C-alpha cells in the first residue's frame, strides 16, 4: 500500500485494526471480572506429606526459583515471553504459506535481490526473539523478598547468572527450532546461509 500509494488499502488496514480491537474489547469487557479473578486466584492445600528432601547447587536453586516465578504469573509471561511465542508463530506461518511466496512479495516491494533477502531473514527472527527478556524485570519482581537473596552467603554474580540462565533456557531452544523451520520454509541457496539461519538467533539469544 505504501510503495504503490494505495490509499484504499491503508484505510482498509486501519478499519480492520479498529474493528478487530473494538470487538476484542467488547467481548473481554463482559467477562473481564471473571477472567481477572481466575488468572489472579491462588489455591492453597493443607495435604502435606513428608518426603525425601532434595538438595541442589545455589545456581540451580535460584534457577528453579526464577522458573516458578515466571510460570506462576500470567502478567510476567505475557509481558516478557511474547517474543518466543511470536517468533514461533511467524516461523510456522512462513512454513505453511511457503517461503518463496513471502520472499517474492518482499523482493517486489523492497528491490532487494534473493540472496540479500535470504541473509536478512534470520536477523528479522532474531529481532523478534530478543523481545523475550525476563532479566529486565527479574530483580524488580523480587519485591519484598529481595532481602532474602541479599542475605544469603552467595556471590551477586551467581544471582545474575541464574536469571540469565533461565532467559537462555527460553531463547536457545526456540532459536534452534525457528532456525530449522526457516531453513525448511525459505530453503537457502547455500549451506553457509542455512547455517546462519541457526547461528544468528543463537548469538542474539546470548547477546539478549
mmCIF file of C-alpha atoms in Angstrom:
data_model
loop_
_atom_site.group_PDB
_atom_site.id
_atom_site.type_symbol
_atom_site.label_atom_id
_atom_site.label_comp_id
_atom_site.label_asym_id
_atom_site.label_seq_id
_atom_site.Cartn_x
_atom_site.Cartn_y
_atom_site.Cartn_z
ATOM 1 C CA UNK A 1 0.000 0.000 0.000
ATOM 2 C CA UNK A 2 2.817 2.422 0.828
ATOM 3 C CA UNK A 3 5.012 1.582 -2.172
ATOM 4 C CA UNK A 4 2.115 1.816 -4.646
ATOM 5 C CA UNK A 5 0.367 4.720 -2.827
ATOM 6 C CA UNK A 6 -2.876 2.789 -2.474
ATOM 7 C CA UNK A 7 -4.887 4.919 -0.056
ATOM 8 C CA UNK A 8 -7.815 2.484 -0.089
ATOM 9 C CA UNK A 9 -5.570 -0.329 1.193
ATOM 10 C CA UNK A 10 -4.244 1.876 4.014
ATOM 11 C CA UNK A 11 -7.780 2.847 5.035
ATOM 12 C CA UNK A 12 -8.819 -0.807 4.916
ATOM 13 C CA UNK A 13 -5.914 -1.762 7.192
ATOM 14 C CA UNK A 14 -6.884 0.975 9.673
ATOM 15 C CA UNK A 15 -10.553 -0.044 9.564
ATOM 16 C CA UNK A 16 -9.799 -3.728 10.139
ATOM 17 C CA UNK A 17 -7.475 -2.888 13.036
ATOM 18 C CA UNK A 18 -10.021 -0.603 14.705
ATOM 19 C CA UNK A 19 -12.929 -3.043 14.266
ATOM 20 C CA UNK A 20 -10.859 -6.009 15.488
ATOM 21 C CA UNK A 21 -9.742 -4.059 18.563
ATOM 22 C CA UNK A 22 -13.303 -2.900 19.272
ATOM 23 C CA UNK A 23 -14.604 -6.476 19.051
ATOM 24 C CA UNK A 24 -11.857 -7.680 21.389
ATOM 25 C CA UNK A 25 -12.701 -5.006 23.984
ATOM 26 C CA UNK A 26 -16.438 -5.641 23.620
ATOM 27 C CA UNK A 27 -16.038 -9.371 24.269
ATOM 28 C CA UNK A 28 -13.440 -9.184 27.032
ATOM 29 C CA UNK A 29 -15.151 -6.338 28.908
ATOM 30 C CA UNK A 30 -18.205 -8.514 29.549
ATOM 31 C CA UNK A 31 -16.139 -11.265 31.175
ATOM 32 C CA UNK A 32 -13.227 -9.197 32.490
ATOM 33 C CA UNK A 33 -14.051 -9.584 36.173
ATOM 34 C CA UNK A 34 -14.349 -13.376 35.892
ATOM 35 C CA UNK A 35 -11.211 -13.694 33.743
ATOM 36 C CA UNK A 36 -9.164 -11.481 36.070
ATOM 37 C CA UNK A 37 -10.365 -13.336 39.165
ATOM 38 C CA UNK A 38 -9.450 -16.690 37.633
ATOM 39 C CA UNK A 39 -5.996 -15.513 36.497
ATOM 40 C CA UNK A 40 -5.089 -13.931 39.835
ATOM 41 C CA UNK A 41 -6.619 -16.673 42.029
ATOM 42 C CA UNK A 42 -4.327 -18.914 44.028
ATOM 43 C CA UNK A 43 -5.253 -22.175 45.681
ATOM 44 C CA UNK A 44 -3.809 -23.499 48.913
ATOM 45 C CA UNK A 45 -3.751 -27.030 50.213
ATOM 46 C CA UNK A 46 -3.031 -28.480 53.632
ATOM 47 C CA UNK A 47 -2.485 -32.046 52.466
ATOM 48 C CA UNK A 48 1.223 -32.096 53.376
ATOM 49 C CA UNK A 49 3.246 -35.284 53.290
ATOM 50 C CA UNK A 50 6.816 -35.699 54.457
ATOM 51 C CA UNK A 51 9.046 -36.698 51.560
ATOM 52 C CA UNK A 52 12.731 -37.017 50.867
ATOM 53 C CA UNK A 53 14.462 -33.634 50.682
ATOM 54 C CA UNK A 54 16.481 -32.891 47.587
ATOM 55 C CA UNK A 55 19.498 -30.597 47.646
ATOM 56 C CA UNK A 56 20.910 -28.676 44.688
ATOM 57 C CA UNK A 57 23.558 -26.068 43.976
ATOM 58 C CA UNK A 58 22.792 -22.388 44.694
ATOM 59 C CA UNK A 59 22.749 -21.720 40.949
ATOM 60 C CA UNK A 60 20.134 -24.415 40.230
ATOM 61 C CA UNK A 61 18.064 -23.475 43.278
ATOM 62 C CA UNK A 62 17.878 -19.863 42.115
ATOM 63 C CA UNK A 63 17.195 -21.036 38.555
ATOM 64 C CA UNK A 64 14.243 -23.127 39.702
ATOM 65 C CA UNK A 65 13.015 -20.150 41.728
ATOM 66 C CA UNK A 66 13.085 -17.999 38.580
ATOM 67 C CA UNK A 67 11.180 -20.620 36.615
ATOM 68 C CA UNK A 68 8.460 -20.917 39.264
ATOM 69 C CA UNK A 69 8.052 -17.142 39.451
ATOM 70 C CA UNK A 70 7.834 -16.860 35.674
ATOM 71 C CA UNK A 71 5.219 -19.570 35.100
ATOM 72 C CA UNK A 72 3.149 -18.600 38.155
ATOM 73 C CA UNK A 73 2.449 -15.088 36.861
ATOM 74 C CA UNK A 74 0.301 -14.605 33.757
ATOM 75 C CA UNK A 75 1.379 -10.953 33.554
ATOM 76 C CA UNK A 76 5.069 -11.908 33.701
ATOM 77 C CA UNK A 77 4.627 -14.448 30.895
ATOM 78 C CA UNK A 78 2.587 -12.031 28.774
ATOM 79 C CA UNK A 79 4.998 -9.103 29.094
ATOM 80 C CA UNK A 80 8.307 -10.929 28.760
ATOM 81 C CA UNK A 81 7.561 -14.183 26.954
ATOM 82 C CA UNK A 82 5.741 -12.918 23.865
ATOM 83 C CA UNK A 83 8.955 -12.735 21.824
ATOM 84 C CA UNK A 84 9.349 -16.517 21.934
ATOM 85 C CA UNK A 85 5.680 -17.123 21.127
ATOM 86 C CA UNK A 86 5.568 -14.595 18.270
ATOM 87 C CA UNK A 87 8.779 -15.937 16.718
ATOM 88 C CA UNK A 88 7.419 -19.488 16.660
ATOM 89 C CA UNK A 89 4.080 -18.373 15.220
ATOM 90 C CA UNK A 90 5.684 -16.296 12.444
ATOM 91 C CA UNK A 91 8.095 -19.110 11.549
ATOM 92 C CA UNK A 92 5.275 -21.656 11.329
ATOM 93 C CA UNK A 93 3.180 -19.273 9.202
ATOM 94 C CA UNK A 94 6.130 -18.848 6.825
ATOM 95 C CA UNK A 95 6.431 -22.630 6.559
ATOM 96 C CA UNK A 96 2.700 -23.046 5.880
ATOM 97 C CA UNK A 97 2.417 -20.205 3.361
ATOM 98 C CA UNK A 98 5.703 -21.016 1.650
ATOM 99 C CA UNK A 99 8.914 -19.058 1.875
ATOM 100 C CA UNK A 100 9.070 -18.466 -1.875
ATOM 101 C CA UNK A 101 5.753 -16.633 -1.893
ATOM 102 C CA UNK A 102 6.760 -14.407 1.013
ATOM 103 C CA UNK A 103 10.193 -13.583 -0.441
ATOM 104 C CA UNK A 104 8.787 -12.744 -3.860
ATOM 105 C CA UNK A 105 6.494 -10.197 -2.232
ATOM 106 C CA UNK A 106 9.386 -8.607 -0.339
ATOM 107 C CA UNK A 107 11.559 -8.517 -3.464
ATOM 108 C CA UNK A 108 8.890 -6.593 -5.367
ATOM 109 C CA UNK A 109 8.345 -4.121 -2.525
ATOM 110 C CA UNK A 110 11.936 -3.541 -1.378
ATOM 111 C CA UNK A 111 14.002 -4.009 -4.519
ATOM 112 C CA UNK A 112 16.371 -6.444 -2.735
ATOM 113 C CA UNK A 113 17.776 -9.437 -4.564
ATOM 114 C CA UNK A 114 17.110 -13.031 -3.474
ATOM 115 C CA UNK A 115 20.499 -13.520 -1.752
ATOM 116 C CA UNK A 116 20.236 -10.266 0.197
ATOM 117 C CA UNK A 117 16.756 -11.127 1.391
ATOM 118 C CA UNK A 118 17.770 -14.645 2.400
ATOM 119 C CA UNK A 119 20.604 -13.221 4.500
ATOM 120 C CA UNK A 120 18.245 -10.710 6.174
ATOM 121 C CA UNK A 121 15.630 -13.276 7.251
ATOM 122 C CA UNK A 122 17.474 -14.645 10.344
ATOM 123 C CA UNK A 123 18.056 -11.089 11.610
ATOM 124 C CA UNK A 124 14.322 -10.399 11.469
ATOM 125 C CA UNK A 125 13.515 -13.519 13.505
ATOM 126 C CA UNK A 126 16.348 -12.718 15.915
ATOM 127 C CA UNK A 127 14.948 -9.227 16.500
ATOM 128 C CA UNK A 128 11.519 -10.628 17.372
ATOM 129 C CA UNK A 129 13.079 -13.322 19.566
ATOM 130 C CA UNK A 130 15.089 -10.733 21.514
ATOM 131 C CA UNK A 131 11.800 -9.258 22.798
ATOM 132 C CA UNK A 132 11.874 -12.031 25.410
ATOM 133 C CA UNK A 133 13.985 -10.562 28.215
ATOM 134 C CA UNK A 134 12.896 -11.967 31.555
ATOM 135 C CA UNK A 135 16.024 -10.487 33.142
ATOM 136 C CA UNK A 136 14.910 -6.891 32.505
ATOM 137 C CA UNK A 137 12.356 -7.030 35.323
ATOM 138 C CA UNK A 138 13.553 -10.051 37.309
ATOM 139 C CA UNK A 139 15.098 -8.080 40.191
ATOM 140 C CA UNK A 140 12.121 -5.742 40.451
ATOM 141 C CA UNK A 141 9.766 -8.721 40.743
ATOM 142 C CA UNK A 142 11.695 -9.974 43.778
ATOM 143 C CA UNK A 143 9.900 -7.216 45.697
ATOM 144 C CA UNK A 144 9.984 -7.578 49.465
ATOM 145 C CA UNK A 145 11.724 -10.954 49.215
ATOM 146 C CA UNK A 146 14.850 -9.428 47.663
ATOM 147 C CA UNK A 147 16.450 -9.064 51.103
ATOM 148 C CA UNK A 148 16.359 -12.865 51.487
ATOM 149 C CA UNK A 149 18.621 -13.349 48.469
ATOM 150 C CA UNK A 150 20.877 -10.480 49.575
ATOM 151 C CA UNK A 151 21.333 -12.073 52.987
ATOM 152 C CA UNK A 152 22.390 -15.431 51.525
ATOM 153 C CA UNK A 153 26.105 -16.317 51.559
ATOM 154 C CA UNK A 154 26.360 -16.353 47.767
ATOM 155 C CA UNK A 155 28.001 -14.027 45.294
ATOM 156 C CA UNK A 156 25.933 -11.495 43.362
ATOM 157 C CA UNK A 157 27.231 -12.960 40.101
ATOM 158 C CA UNK A 158 25.518 -16.285 40.893
ATOM 159 C CA UNK A 159 22.184 -14.492 41.302
ATOM 160 C CA UNK A 160 22.605 -12.712 37.984
ATOM 161 C CA UNK A 161 23.788 -15.849 36.184
ATOM 162 C CA UNK A 162 20.770 -17.819 37.390
ATOM 163 C CA UNK A 163 18.459 -15.197 35.898
ATOM 164 C CA UNK A 164 20.445 -15.148 32.647
ATOM 165 C CA UNK A 165 20.410 -18.952 32.519
ATOM 166 C CA UNK A 166 16.618 -19.047 32.769
ATOM 167 C CA UNK A 167 16.279 -16.481 29.970
ATOM 168 C CA UNK A 168 18.633 -18.572 27.833
ATOM 169 C CA UNK A 169 16.593 -21.693 28.554
ATOM 170 C CA UNK A 170 13.658 -19.942 26.867
ATOM 171 C CA UNK A 171 15.601 -18.404 23.970
ATOM 172 C CA UNK A 172 18.085 -21.085 22.892
ATOM 173 C CA UNK A 173 15.640 -23.948 22.189
ATOM 174 C CA UNK A 174 13.365 -21.506 20.368
ATOM 175 C CA UNK A 175 16.294 -20.163 18.333
ATOM 176 C CA UNK A 176 17.261 -23.653 17.155
ATOM 177 C CA UNK A 177 13.667 -24.684 16.390
ATOM 178 C CA UNK A 178 12.965 -21.453 14.491
ATOM 179 C CA UNK A 179 16.247 -21.819 12.616
ATOM 180 C CA UNK A 180 15.280 -25.288 11.402
ATOM 181 C CA UNK A 181 11.762 -24.153 10.467
ATOM 182 C CA UNK A 182 13.046 -21.166 8.475
ATOM 183 C CA UNK A 183 15.525 -23.393 6.628
ATOM 184 C CA UNK A 184 12.639 -25.650 5.596
ATOM 185 C CA UNK A 185 10.449 -22.661 4.710
ATOM 186 C CA UNK A 186 12.898 -20.474 2.767
ATOM 187 C CA UNK A 187 15.325 -23.138 1.503
ATOM 188 C CA UNK A 188 18.516 -21.015 1.362
ATOM 189 C CA UNK A 189 20.609 -21.473 -1.768
ATOM 190 C CA UNK A 190 23.914 -22.140 0.035
ATOM 191 C CA UNK A 191 24.917 -24.230 3.025
ATOM 192 C CA UNK A 192 26.600 -21.228 4.697
ATOM 193 C CA UNK A 193 23.377 -19.200 4.606
ATOM 194 C CA UNK A 194 21.489 -22.163 6.070
ATOM 195 C CA UNK A 195 23.967 -22.347 8.956
ATOM 196 C CA UNK A 196 23.474 -18.623 9.624
ATOM 197 C CA UNK A 197 19.727 -19.254 9.969
ATOM 198 C CA UNK A 198 20.525 -21.110 13.195
ATOM 199 C CA UNK A 199 23.689 -19.331 14.360
ATOM 200 C CA UNK A 200 22.246 -15.804 14.121
ATOM 201 C CA UNK A 201 19.294 -16.274 16.544
ATOM 202 C CA UNK A 202 21.533 -18.282 18.890
ATOM 203 C CA UNK A 203 24.059 -15.408 19.036
ATOM 204 C CA UNK A 204 21.209 -12.943 19.556
ATOM 205 C CA UNK A 205 19.992 -15.075 22.454
ATOM 206 C CA UNK A 206 23.324 -14.790 24.258
ATOM 207 C CA UNK A 207 23.514 -11.060 23.475
ATOM 208 C CA UNK A 208 19.999 -10.544 24.864
#
